[in-house]
Coordinates of N, CA and C in Angstrom, one line a residue:
M29 N 7.7 7.8 23.3 CA 6.8 8.2 22.5 C 6.0 8.8 22.9
N30 N 5.8 9.9 22.5 CA 4.6 11.3 22.9 C 3.7 10.9 22.8
K31 N 2.8 11.1 23.4 CA 1.6 10.6 23.3 C 0.4 10.8 21.7
S32 N 0.8 12.3 21.6 CA -0.1 12.6 20.3 C 0.9 12.2 19.1
N33 N 1.8 11.9 19.3 CA 2.5 11.1 18.2 C 2.1 9.7 17.9
A34 N 1.9 9.0 19.0 CA 1.7 7.9 18.7 C 0.4 7.3 18.7
I35 N -0.4 8.6 19.3 CA -2.7 8.3 18.8 C -2.1 8.7 17.4
F36 N -1.7 9.6 16.9 CA -1.9 9.2 15.5 C -1.1 8.7 14.5
R37 N -0.3 8.0 14.6 CA 0.5 7.7 13.5 C -0.6 5.9 14.2
V38 N -0.3 5.5 15.4 CA -1.1 4.3 15.0 C -2.4 4.6 14.3
S39 N -3.4 5.3 14.9 CA -4.3 5.3 14.8 C -5.1 5.7 13.3
L40 N -4.2 5.8 12.4 CA -3.7 6.3 11.2 C -3.5 5.1 10.4
M41 N -2.4 4.4 10.7 CA -2.4 3.4 9.9 C -3.5 2.2 10.0
N42 N -3.9 2.2 11.3 CA -5.3 0.9 11.4 C -6.4 1.4 11.3
G43 N -6.5 2.8 10.9 CA -7.5 3.3 10.0 C -7.5 3.3 8.6
L44 N -6.0 3.5 8.0 CA -6.3 2.8 6.9 C -6.6 1.6 6.8
I45 N -6.1 1.2 7.4 CA -6.6 -0.9 7.4 C -8.2 -0.8 7.1
T46 N -8.3 -0.7 8.2 CA -9.4 -0.6 8.5 C -10.2 -0.4 7.4
G47 N -10.5 0.5 6.6 CA -11.0 1.5 5.1 C -10.4 0.4 3.9
I48 N -9.2 -0.2 4.6 CA -9.0 -1.0 3.0 C -9.6 -2.5 3.3
I49 N -10.1 -3.1 4.7 CA -10.8 -4.0 4.5 C -12.1 -3.7 4.1
F50 N -13.0 -2.8 4.7 CA -14.3 -1.8 4.0 C -14.5 -2.5 2.5
C51 N -13.1 -1.5 1.7 CA -13.3 -1.8 0.7 C -13.2 -3.2 -0.2
L52 N -12.4 -4.0 0.6 CA -12.6 -5.3 -0.4 C -13.7 -6.1 0.3
I53 N -14.4 -6.0 1.1 CA -15.8 -6.2 1.7 C -16.4 -5.3 0.9
T54 N -16.7 -4.5 0.2 CA -17.6 -4.0 -0.4 C -17.0 -4.4 -2.3
A55 N -15.5 -4.7 -2.9 CA -15.1 -5.3 -3.6 C -15.7 -6.4 -4.3
F56 N -15.7 -7.1 -2.9 CA -16.2 -8.7 -2.3 C -17.6 -8.5 -2.9
I57 N -18.5 -7.9 -2.7 CA -20.4 -7.6 -2.5 C -20.1 -7.3 -4.0
Y58 N -19.6 -6.9 -5.0 CA -19.9 -5.9 -6.1 C -19.3 -7.2 -7.4
L59 N -18.3 -7.5 -6.7 CA -17.5 -8.8 -7.7 C -18.5 -10.3 -8.1
L60 N -18.9 -10.7 -6.5 CA -20.1 -11.3 -6.8 C -21.6 -11.3 -6.7
D61 N -21.6 -10.4 -7.2 CA -22.8 -9.1 -7.2 C -24.1 -9.6 -6.5
I62 N -23.0 -9.6 -5.3 CA -24.5 -9.8 -3.6 C -25.8 -9.0 -4.2
N63 N -26.9 -9.3 -4.2 CA -27.8 -8.4 -4.2 C -28.3 -7.7 -2.8
M64 N -27.4 -6.4 -2.6 CA -27.7 -6.0 -0.7 C -29.3 -6.1 -0.4
F65 N -30.6 -6.1 -1.5 CA -32.0 -5.5 -0.7 C -32.4 -6.8 -1.4
S66 N -32.1 -8.6 -1.6 CA -33.2 -9.4 -1.9 C -33.4 -9.2 0.1
S67 N -33.4 -9.5 0.7 CA -33.5 -9.7 2.0 C -33.4 -8.6 3.1
L68 N -33.6 -8.5 4.0 CA -33.0 -7.5 5.1 C -31.8 -8.0 5.7
V69 N -31.3 -9.2 5.3 CA -30.3 -10.2 6.3 C -29.1 -9.8 5.8
V70 N -28.8 -9.2 4.2 CA -28.0 -8.6 3.9 C -27.2 -7.6 4.4
P71 N -28.1 -6.8 4.5 CA -27.3 -5.4 4.4 C -27.3 -5.0 5.8
I72 N -28.1 -6.1 6.8 CA -28.0 -6.0 8.4 C -26.5 -6.9 8.8
G73 N -26.3 -7.6 7.7 CA -25.4 -8.9 8.5 C -23.9 -8.4 7.8
I74 N -24.1 -7.2 7.1 CA -22.6 -6.6 6.8 C -22.7 -5.2 7.5
W75 N -23.7 -4.7 7.9 CA -23.2 -3.2 8.6 C -22.8 -3.9 10.5
I76 N -23.4 -5.1 10.7 CA -23.4 -5.5 12.2 C -21.4 -6.4 11.6
L77 N -21.5 -6.8 10.8 CA -19.7 -7.0 10.4 C -18.9 -6.2 10.3
N78 N -19.1 -4.9 9.4 CA -18.0 -4.2 9.6 C -18.2 -2.9 11.3
L79 N -19.4 -3.1 11.8 CA -19.4 -2.3 13.1 C -18.0 -2.9 14.0
C80 N -18.3 -4.5 14.0 CA -17.1 -5.7 14.5 C -15.9 -5.5 14.2
I81 N -15.4 -5.1 12.9 CA -14.8 -4.8 12.3 C -13.6 -3.4 12.7
V82 N -14.6 -2.1 13.3 CA -14.2 -0.9 13.4 C -13.6 -1.3 14.9
I83 N -15.2 -2.2 15.9 CA -14.5 -2.0 16.9 C -12.8 -2.6 17.4
V84 N -13.1 -4.1 17.0 CA -12.3 -4.5 17.2 C -10.5 -3.7 16.4
A85 N -10.6 -2.7 15.6 CA -9.5 -1.8 15.2 C -9.4 -0.7 16.1
M86 N -10.4 -0.1 16.5 CA -10.2 0.7 17.5 C -9.7 0.3 19.0
I87 N -10.0 -0.9 19.5 CA -9.4 -1.6 21.0 C -7.8 -1.8 20.5
L88 N -7.9 -2.9 19.1 CA -6.2 -2.6 19.1 C -5.3 -1.5 19.4
S89 N -6.1 -0.2 18.3 CA -5.7 0.9 18.5 C -5.0 1.6 19.4
I90 N -5.9 1.5 20.4 CA -6.2 1.9 21.6 C -5.1 1.2 22.5
K91 N -4.9 0.3 22.7 CA -3.9 -1.0 23.3 C -2.6 -0.8 22.9
K92 N -2.1 -0.9 21.5 CA -1.2 -0.5 20.9 C -0.6 0.9 21.6
V93 N -1.6 2.4 21.3 CA -0.9 3.2 21.5 C -0.3 3.2 23.2
R94 N -1.7 2.8 23.6 CA -1.1 2.3 24.9 C 0.8 1.6 25.6
E95 N 0.4 0.6 24.9 CA 1.9 0.0 24.8 C 3.3 0.7 24.6
T96 N 2.8 2.6 23.4 CA 4.0 2.2 23.3 C 4.5 3.9 23.6
V97 N 3.1 4.7 24.1 CA 3.7 5.6 25.0 C 4.6 5.6 26.0
I98 N 5.3 6.1 26.7 CA 6.0 6.0 27.8 C 5.4 6.0 29.2
D99 N 4.2 6.7 29.7 CA 3.6 5.7 30.7 C 2.9 4.5 30.5
Q100 N 2.8 3.9 30.0 CA 1.9 3.0 29.1 C 0.4 3.8 30.1
S101 N 0.2 4.6 30.0 CA -1.4 5.0 30.4 C -2.1 5.8 29.4
L102 N -3.3 5.8 29.2 CA -4.3 6.6 28.5 C -5.2 7.1 28.7
N103 N -5.4 8.3 29.0 CA -6.8 8.7 29.8 C -7.7 8.6 29.0
Y104 N -9.4 8.7 29.2 CA -10.2 8.3 28.3 C -9.9 9.4 27.4
G105 N -9.5 10.6 27.1 CA -10.2 11.7 26.1 C -9.5 11.2 25.2
N106 N -8.0 10.7 25.1 CA -7.1 10.1 24.4 C -7.1 8.8 24.0
R107 N -8.0 7.8 24.2 CA -8.5 6.7 23.9 C -9.7 6.6 23.5
F108 N -10.4 8.3 23.6 CA -11.7 8.5 22.6 C -11.2 8.8 21.2
L109 N -10.3 10.0 21.4 CA -9.2 10.2 20.0 C -8.8 9.0 19.4
T110 N -7.9 8.1 19.6 CA -7.5 7.2 19.0 C -8.6 6.8 18.4
G111 N -9.4 6.1 19.1 CA -10.5 5.0 18.4 C -11.6 5.9 17.3
L112 N -11.6 7.6 17.4 CA -12.6 8.2 16.6 C -11.2 8.6 15.3
I113 N -10.3 8.6 15.6 CA -9.2 8.9 14.1 C -9.6 7.5 13.0
V114 N -9.5 6.3 14.3 CA -9.5 4.6 12.9 C -10.7 4.6 12.9
G115 N -11.8 5.4 13.3 CA -13.3 5.2 12.4 C -13.3 6.1 11.7
I116 N -13.2 7.2 11.9 CA -13.1 8.6 10.3 C -12.0 8.1 9.4
I117 N -11.2 7.8 9.7 CA -9.7 7.1 8.5 C -10.7 6.2 7.9
A118 N -11.1 5.2 8.5 CA -11.7 4.1 7.6 C -13.2 4.6 7.2
A119 N -13.6 5.7 7.5 CA -15.0 5.9 6.4 C -14.5 6.5 5.3
W120 N -13.7 7.5 5.8 CA -13.2 8.2 4.5 C -12.8 7.3 3.5
V121 N -11.9 6.5 3.7 CA -11.4 5.6 2.7 C -12.4 4.8 1.9
S122 N -13.1 4.4 2.5 CA -14.7 3.5 2.4 C -15.5 4.2 1.5
G123 N -15.6 5.6 2.1 CA -16.7 5.9 1.6 C -15.7 6.5 -0.2
I124 N -14.9 6.8 0.2 CA -13.7 7.6 -1.4 C -13.7 6.3 -2.4
F125 N -13.6 5.1 -2.0 CA -13.6 3.9 -2.8 C -15.1 3.9 -3.3
S126 N -16.2 3.8 -2.7 CA -17.8 3.4 -3.1 C -18.1 4.7 -3.5
Y127 N -17.8 5.7 -3.2 CA -18.2 6.9 -4.8 C -17.8 6.3 -5.9
L128 N -16.1 6.1 -6.1 CA -15.4 5.6 -7.0 C -16.2 4.4 -8.1
L129 N -16.4 3.3 -7.3 CA -17.0 2.6 -8.0 C -18.3 2.8 -8.3
F130 N -18.8 3.7 -7.0 CA -20.7 3.4 -8.0 C -21.0 4.4 -8.4
Q131 N -19.6 5.6 -8.7 CA -20.1 7.0 -10.0 C -19.4 7.0 -10.8
I132 N -18.6 6.3 -11.0 CA -17.3 6.6 -11.5 C -17.5 5.6 -12.5
I133 N -16.6 3.9 -11.9 CA -16.7 3.3 -12.5 C -18.0 2.4 -13.2
D134 N -18.9 1.9 -12.0 CA -20.3 1.4 -12.6 C -21.3 2.1 -11.7
P135 N -21.6 2.9 -12.3 CA -23.1 3.6 -11.4 C -24.4 2.9 -11.8
E136 N -24.1 2.2 -12.4 CA -25.7 1.9 -12.9 C -25.7 0.1 -11.9
W137 N -24.5 -0.5 -11.7 CA -24.8 -1.5 -10.5 C -25.4 -1.3 -9.2
M138 N -25.7 -0.2 -9.2 CA -25.8 0.5 -7.9 C -27.8 0.4 -8.1
L139 N -28.0 1.4 -9.0 CA -29.3 1.7 -9.2 C -30.0 0.3 -9.5
L140 N -29.7 -0.8 -10.0 CA -30.0 -2.0 -9.8 C -30.2 -2.6 -8.7
Q141 N -29.4 -2.2 -7.8 CA -29.5 -3.4 -6.7 C -30.4 -1.9 -6.0
I142 N -30.6 -1.3 -6.2 CA -32.3 -0.3 -5.4 C -33.6 -0.8 -6.3
E143 N -33.7 -1.0 -7.4 CA -34.7 -1.6 -8.3 C -34.9 -2.8 -7.1
G144 N -34.6 -3.4 -7.0 CA -34.4 -4.6 -6.2 C -34.9 -4.6 -4.6
M145 N -34.7 -3.3 -4.3 CA -35.3 -3.5 -3.4 C -37.0 -2.9 -3.2
A146 N -37.2 -2.8 -4.1 CA -39.0 -2.8 -4.5 C -39.2 -3.8 -4.0
D147 N -38.7 -4.9 -5.4 CA -39.7 -6.3 -4.6 C -39.8 -6.7 -3.1
M148 N -38.6 -6.5 -2.7 CA -38.3 -6.6 -0.9 C -39.3 -6.3 -0.2
L149 N -39.7 -5.0 -1.1 CA -40.6 -4.1 0.2 C -41.9 -4.6 0.0
I150 N -42.2 -5.3 -1.1 CA -43.3 -5.3 -1.4 C -44.1 -6.6 -0.9
N151 N -42.9 -7.7 -1.1 CA -43.0 -8.9 -0.3 C -43.2 -8.7 1.7
M152 N -42.7 -7.8 2.1 CA -43.2 -7.6 3.0 C -44.0 -7.0 3.7
G153 N -44.7 -6.5 2.9 CA -46.1 -6.1 3.0 C -46.4 -4.6 2.5
L154 N -45.2 -4.2 2.2 CA -45.8 -2.4 1.7 C -46.4 -2.8 0.6
S155 N -46.7 -1.6 0.0 CA -48.1 -1.4 -0.9 C -46.6 -1.3 -2.1
E156 N -47.0 -0.9 -3.0 CA -46.0 -0.8 -4.1 C -46.0 0.9 -4.5
D157 N -46.6 1.6 -3.9 CA -46.9 3.1 -4.0 C -45.4 2.9 -3.5
D158 N -46.6 3.3 -2.1 CA -44.8 3.3 -1.2 C -43.1 2.5 -1.3
A159 N -44.2 1.2 -2.2 CA -42.0 0.9 -2.4 C -41.4 1.9 -2.8
Y160 N -41.9 2.0 -4.6 CA -41.9 2.7 -4.8 C -41.4 4.5 -4.8
A161 N -42.2 4.5 -3.7 CA -41.6 6.1 -3.0 C -40.2 5.9 -2.4
Q162 N -39.8 4.9 -1.6 CA -38.9 4.1 -0.8 C -37.8 4.4 -1.7
V163 N -37.6 3.4 -2.8 CA -36.9 3.5 -4.0 C -36.5 4.4 -4.6
D164 N -37.2 5.7 -4.8 CA -36.5 7.0 -5.5 C -36.0 8.0 -4.2
D165 N -35.8 7.7 -2.7 CA -36.2 8.3 -1.8 C -34.5 7.3 -1.9
A166 N -33.9 6.2 -2.3 CA -33.0 5.6 -2.1 C -31.9 6.2 -3.3
K167 N -32.5 6.6 -4.4 CA -32.1 6.8 -5.1 C -31.6 8.3 -5.3
E168 N -32.0 9.0 -4.6 CA -31.7 10.5 -4.0 C -30.7 10.6 -3.4
G169 N -31.2 9.9 -2.5 CA -29.1 9.4 -2.4 C -28.4 9.2 -2.3
L170 N -27.8 8.2 -3.9 CA -27.3 8.4 -4.9 C -26.4 9.7 -5.1
E171 N -26.9 10.7 -5.2 CA -26.5 12.1 -5.6 C -24.8 12.2 -4.6
P172 N -24.0 12.6 -5.7 CA -22.8 12.7 -5.4 C -22.9 13.4 -4.0
A173 N -23.4 14.9 -4.2 CA -23.7 15.9 -3.0 C -23.9 15.0 -1.6
K174 N -24.9 13.9 -1.8 CA -25.8 12.8 -0.5 C -24.7 12.4 0.1
Q175 N -23.9 11.7 -1.2 CA -23.1 10.6 -0.7 C -21.5 11.1 0.1
F176 N -20.9 12.2 -0.1 CA -20.5 13.2 0.6 C -20.8 13.2 1.9
L177 N -22.2 13.5 2.4 CA -22.4 14.5 3.4 C -22.7 13.4 4.1
S178 N -22.8 11.8 3.5 CA -23.5 10.7 4.3 C -21.5 10.2 5.1
G179 N -20.6 10.2 4.0 CA -19.5 9.6 4.4 C -18.3 10.6 4.8
F180 N -19.1 11.7 4.7 CA -18.0 12.5 5.5 C -18.6 13.4 6.9
V181 N -20.0 13.2 6.7 CA -20.8 14.0 7.9 C -21.4 12.7 9.0
Y182 N -21.9 12.6 8.0 CA -22.6 11.3 9.2 C -21.9 10.1 9.8
A183 N -20.9 9.9 8.9 CA -20.5 8.3 9.5 C -19.2 9.1 10.7
P184 N -18.6 9.9 10.8 CA -17.7 10.2 11.5 C -18.3 10.6 12.5
A185 N -19.7 11.4 12.1 CA -20.5 11.4 14.2 C -21.1 9.9 14.2
F186 N -21.5 8.9 13.2 CA -21.1 7.7 14.3 C -20.2 7.0 14.6
Y187 N -19.0 7.6 14.0 CA -17.7 7.2 14.9 C -17.6 7.8 16.4
I188 N -18.1 8.8 16.6 CA -18.2 9.7 18.1 C -18.6 8.7 18.4
V189 N -20.1 8.0 18.4 CA -20.5 7.7 19.7 C -20.1 6.1 19.6
V190 N -19.7 6.0 18.7 CA -18.7 4.5 18.9 C -17.2 4.2 19.5
S191 N -16.8 5.3 19.3 CA -15.3 5.2 20.0 C -16.1 6.0 21.3
L192 N -17.0 6.5 22.0 CA -17.2 7.2 22.9 C -17.5 5.4 23.9
I193 N -17.9 5.1 23.3 CA -18.6 3.8 23.9 C -17.5 2.6 24.0
V194 N -17.0 2.0 22.8 CA -15.1 1.5 23.2 C -14.5 2.6 24.3
S195 N -14.0 3.8 24.2 CA -13.3 4.1 25.2 C -13.4 3.6 26.6
A196 N -14.8 3.7 26.5 CA -14.9 3.5 28.2 C -15.1 2.4 28.5
F197 N -14.6 1.3 27.6 CA -14.5 -0.5 28.0 C -13.1 -0.6 28.1
V198 N -12.1 0.3 27.1 CA -11.1 -0.6 27.3 C -9.9 0.3 28.8
K199 N -9.6 -0.3 29.5 CA -8.9 0.2 30.5 C -7.7 1.7 30.1
E200 N -7.1 2.5 31.3 CA -6.5 3.6 31.1 C -5.2 2.7 31.0
K201 N -4.7 1.8 31.8 CA -3.4 1.2 31.8 C -4.0 -0.3 31.6
K202 N -2.5 -1.6 31.1 CA -2.6 -2.7 31.5 C -3.3 -3.1 32.6
A203 N -3.9 -4.4 32.8 CA -4.5 -5.1 34.0 C -3.2 -5.3 35.0
A204 N -2.2 -5.4 34.7 CA -1.2 -5.8 35.1 C -0.3 -5.4 36.4
E205 N -0.5 -3.7 35.3 CA -0.1 -2.2 35.9 C -1.0 -1.9 37.5
I206 N -2.2 -2.1 36.9 CA -3.2 -2.0 38.1 C -3.0 -2.8 39.2
E207 N -3.1 -3.9 39.1 CA -2.4 -4.9 39.8 C -1.4 -4.5 41.2
T208 N -0.6 -3.8 40.6 CA 0.7 -3.2 41.1 C 1.0 -2.0 41.8
N209 N 0.0 -1.4 41.1 CA 0.0 0.1 41.8 C -0.8 0.2 43.1

Protein backbone atom coordinates (compact mmCIF):
# COMPACT_ATOMS: atom_id res chain seq x y z
CA MET A 1 0.00 0.00 0.00
CA ASN A 2 1.35 3.46 -0.76
CA LYS A 3 2.29 5.70 2.14
CA SER A 4 -0.28 8.46 1.68
CA ASN A 5 -3.19 5.98 1.58
CA ALA A 6 -1.86 4.12 4.61
CA ILE A 7 -1.27 7.33 6.53
CA PHE A 8 -4.76 8.65 5.83
CA ARG A 9 -6.61 5.37 6.42
CA VAL A 10 -4.84 4.37 9.64
CA SER A 11 -4.80 7.91 11.05
CA LEU A 12 -8.45 8.51 10.30
CA MET A 13 -9.54 5.25 11.93
CA ASN A 14 -7.35 5.70 15.00
CA GLY A 15 -8.34 9.36 15.27
CA LEU A 16 -12.01 8.37 15.26
CA ILE A 17 -11.40 5.69 17.87
CA THR A 18 -9.44 8.11 20.05
CA GLY A 19 -12.15 10.75 19.65
CA ILE A 20 -14.79 8.23 20.68
CA ILE A 21 -12.71 7.35 23.75
CA PHE A 22 -12.59 11.06 24.63
CA CYS A 23 -16.38 11.22 24.16
CA LEU A 24 -16.84 8.26 26.48
CA ILE A 25 -14.68 9.93 29.13
CA THR A 26 -16.76 13.10 28.80
CA ALA A 27 -20.01 11.12 28.98
CA PHE A 28 -18.70 9.25 32.04
CA ILE A 29 -17.92 12.56 33.77
CA TYR A 30 -21.33 13.92 32.82
CA LEU A 31 -23.31 10.84 33.85
CA LEU A 32 -21.55 10.54 37.20
CA ASP A 33 -21.92 14.30 37.67
CA ILE A 34 -18.26 14.66 38.59
CA ASN A 35 -17.53 18.23 39.60
CA MET A 36 -14.72 19.27 37.30
CA PHE A 37 -13.80 22.23 39.46
CA SER A 38 -13.96 20.76 42.96
CA SER A 39 -10.16 20.79 42.98
CA LEU A 40 -7.34 21.17 40.50
CA VAL A 41 -6.67 17.43 40.64
CA VAL A 42 -9.75 16.51 38.60
CA PRO A 43 -9.16 18.65 35.48
CA ILE A 44 -5.40 18.09 35.55
CA GLY A 45 -5.91 14.33 35.96
CA ILE A 46 -8.33 14.20 33.05
CA TRP A 47 -6.02 16.32 30.91
CA ILE A 48 -3.10 13.98 31.64
CA LEU A 49 -5.27 10.91 30.91
CA ASN A 50 -6.36 12.39 27.56
CA LEU A 51 -2.79 13.33 26.69
CA CYS A 52 -1.59 9.78 27.44
CA ILE A 53 -4.39 8.31 25.35
CA VAL A 54 -3.60 10.48 22.33
CA ILE A 55 0.15 9.82 22.61
CA VAL A 56 -0.47 6.06 22.66
CA ALA A 57 -2.86 6.40 19.70
CA MET A 58 -0.24 8.39 17.76
CA ILE A 59 2.50 5.85 18.48
CA LEU A 60 0.28 2.90 17.54
CA SER A 61 -0.82 4.66 14.36
CA ILE A 62 2.73 5.48 13.30
CA LYS A 63 3.81 1.87 13.91
CA LYS A 64 0.77 0.52 12.04
CA VAL A 65 1.45 2.75 9.04
CA ARG A 66 5.13 1.77 9.10
CA GLU A 67 4.18 -1.93 9.07
CA THR A 68 1.62 -1.39 6.29
CA VAL A 69 3.81 0.37 3.73
CA ILE A 70 5.91 -1.66 1.32
CA ASP A 71 9.39 -0.63 2.51
CA GLN A 72 8.29 -0.55 6.18
CA SER A 73 9.93 2.82 6.63
CA LEU A 74 8.48 6.22 7.53
CA ASN A 75 10.46 9.44 7.47
CA TYR A 76 9.94 12.11 10.13
CA GLY A 77 7.44 14.08 8.02
CA ASN A 78 5.21 11.06 7.48
CA ARG A 79 5.39 10.10 11.15
CA PHE A 80 4.48 13.68 12.08
CA LEU A 81 1.57 13.75 9.62
CA THR A 82 0.24 10.43 10.92
CA GLY A 83 0.26 11.64 14.52
CA LEU A 84 -1.17 15.02 13.60
CA ILE A 85 -4.15 13.53 11.76
CA VAL A 86 -4.89 11.27 14.74
CA GLY A 87 -4.82 14.23 17.13
CA ILE A 88 -6.90 16.54 14.95
CA ILE A 89 -9.59 13.95 14.19
CA ALA A 90 -9.79 13.01 17.88
CA ALA A 91 -10.08 16.68 18.89
CA TRP A 92 -12.78 17.37 16.32
CA VAL A 93 -14.86 14.32 17.26
CA SER A 94 -14.55 15.17 20.94
CA GLY A 95 -15.24 18.85 20.27
CA ILE A 96 -18.41 18.12 18.32
CA PHE A 97 -19.64 15.76 21.05
CA SER A 98 -18.87 18.27 23.80
CA TYR A 99 -20.58 21.04 21.88
CA LEU A 100 -23.71 18.94 21.41
CA LEU A 101 -23.74 17.83 25.04
CA PHE A 102 -23.00 21.17 26.68
CA GLN A 103 -24.71 23.56 24.26
CA ILE A 104 -27.75 21.63 23.05
CA ILE A 105 -28.51 18.66 25.30
CA ASP A 106 -27.72 20.14 28.73
CA PRO A 107 -26.31 23.69 28.65
CA GLU A 108 -27.02 24.19 32.35
CA TRP A 109 -24.65 21.43 33.49
CA MET A 110 -21.49 23.25 32.47
CA LEU A 111 -22.75 26.51 33.98
CA LEU A 112 -23.24 24.71 37.31
CA GLN A 113 -19.76 23.25 37.03
CA ILE A 114 -18.27 26.68 36.47
CA GLU A 115 -20.18 28.14 39.41
CA GLY A 116 -18.44 25.58 41.62
CA MET A 117 -15.12 26.92 40.35
CA ALA A 118 -15.53 30.11 42.41
CA ASP A 119 -15.59 28.10 45.64
CA MET A 120 -12.46 26.22 44.66
CA LEU A 121 -10.62 29.44 43.80
CA ILE A 122 -11.69 31.12 47.05
CA ASN A 123 -10.52 28.06 49.02
CA MET A 124 -7.17 28.36 47.24
CA GLY A 125 -6.79 31.89 48.61
CA LEU A 126 -8.09 34.02 45.73
CA SER A 127 -10.27 36.97 46.69
CA GLU A 128 -14.00 36.68 45.98
CA ASP A 129 -13.87 39.43 43.37
CA ASP A 130 -11.00 37.74 41.51
CA ALA A 131 -12.67 34.33 41.80
CA TYR A 132 -15.93 35.57 40.32
CA ALA A 133 -14.03 37.42 37.60
CA GLN A 134 -12.45 34.06 36.67
CA VAL A 135 -15.92 32.47 36.66
CA ASP A 136 -17.20 35.19 34.33
CA ASP A 137 -14.24 34.61 32.00
CA ALA A 138 -14.96 30.86 32.01
CA LYS A 139 -18.62 31.49 31.17
CA GLU A 140 -17.56 33.61 28.20
CA GLY A 141 -15.53 30.64 27.01
CA LEU A 142 -18.77 28.67 26.69
CA GLU A 143 -20.00 30.87 23.86
CA PRO A 144 -20.36 28.77 20.67
CA ALA A 145 -17.86 30.88 18.70
CA LYS A 146 -15.20 30.47 21.40
CA GLN A 147 -15.86 26.74 21.69
CA PHE A 148 -15.47 26.43 17.93
CA LEU A 149 -12.21 28.37 18.05
CA SER A 150 -10.95 26.19 20.89
CA GLY A 151 -11.89 22.87 19.32
CA PHE A 152 -11.03 23.60 15.72
CA VAL A 153 -8.05 25.96 15.99
CA TYR A 154 -6.32 25.69 19.38
CA ALA A 155 -6.60 21.91 19.72
CA PRO A 156 -4.96 21.25 16.32
CA ALA A 157 -2.19 23.70 17.22
CA PHE A 158 -1.61 21.74 20.44
CA TYR A 159 -1.54 18.44 18.52
CA ILE A 160 1.03 19.84 16.11
CA VAL A 161 3.40 20.17 19.05
CA VAL A 162 2.50 16.75 20.48
CA SER A 163 2.94 15.07 17.09
CA LEU A 164 6.29 16.79 16.54
CA ILE A 165 7.53 15.37 19.85
CA VAL A 166 6.04 11.88 19.44
CA SER A 167 7.34 11.58 15.88
CA ALA A 168 10.86 12.32 17.05
CA PHE A 169 10.80 9.32 19.39
CA VAL A 170 9.33 6.70 17.04
CA LYS A 171 11.96 5.10 14.85
CA GLU A 172 11.87 5.33 11.07
CA LYS A 173 12.24 1.56 10.75
CA LYS A 174 11.66 -1.37 13.06
CA ALA A 175 14.57 -2.11 15.41
CA ALA A 176 15.21 -5.52 13.79
CA GLU A 177 15.52 -3.93 10.33
CA ILE A 178 17.91 -1.28 11.57
CA GLU A 179 20.23 -3.96 12.94
CA THR A 180 20.25 -5.96 9.68
CA ASN A 181 20.99 -2.92 7.47
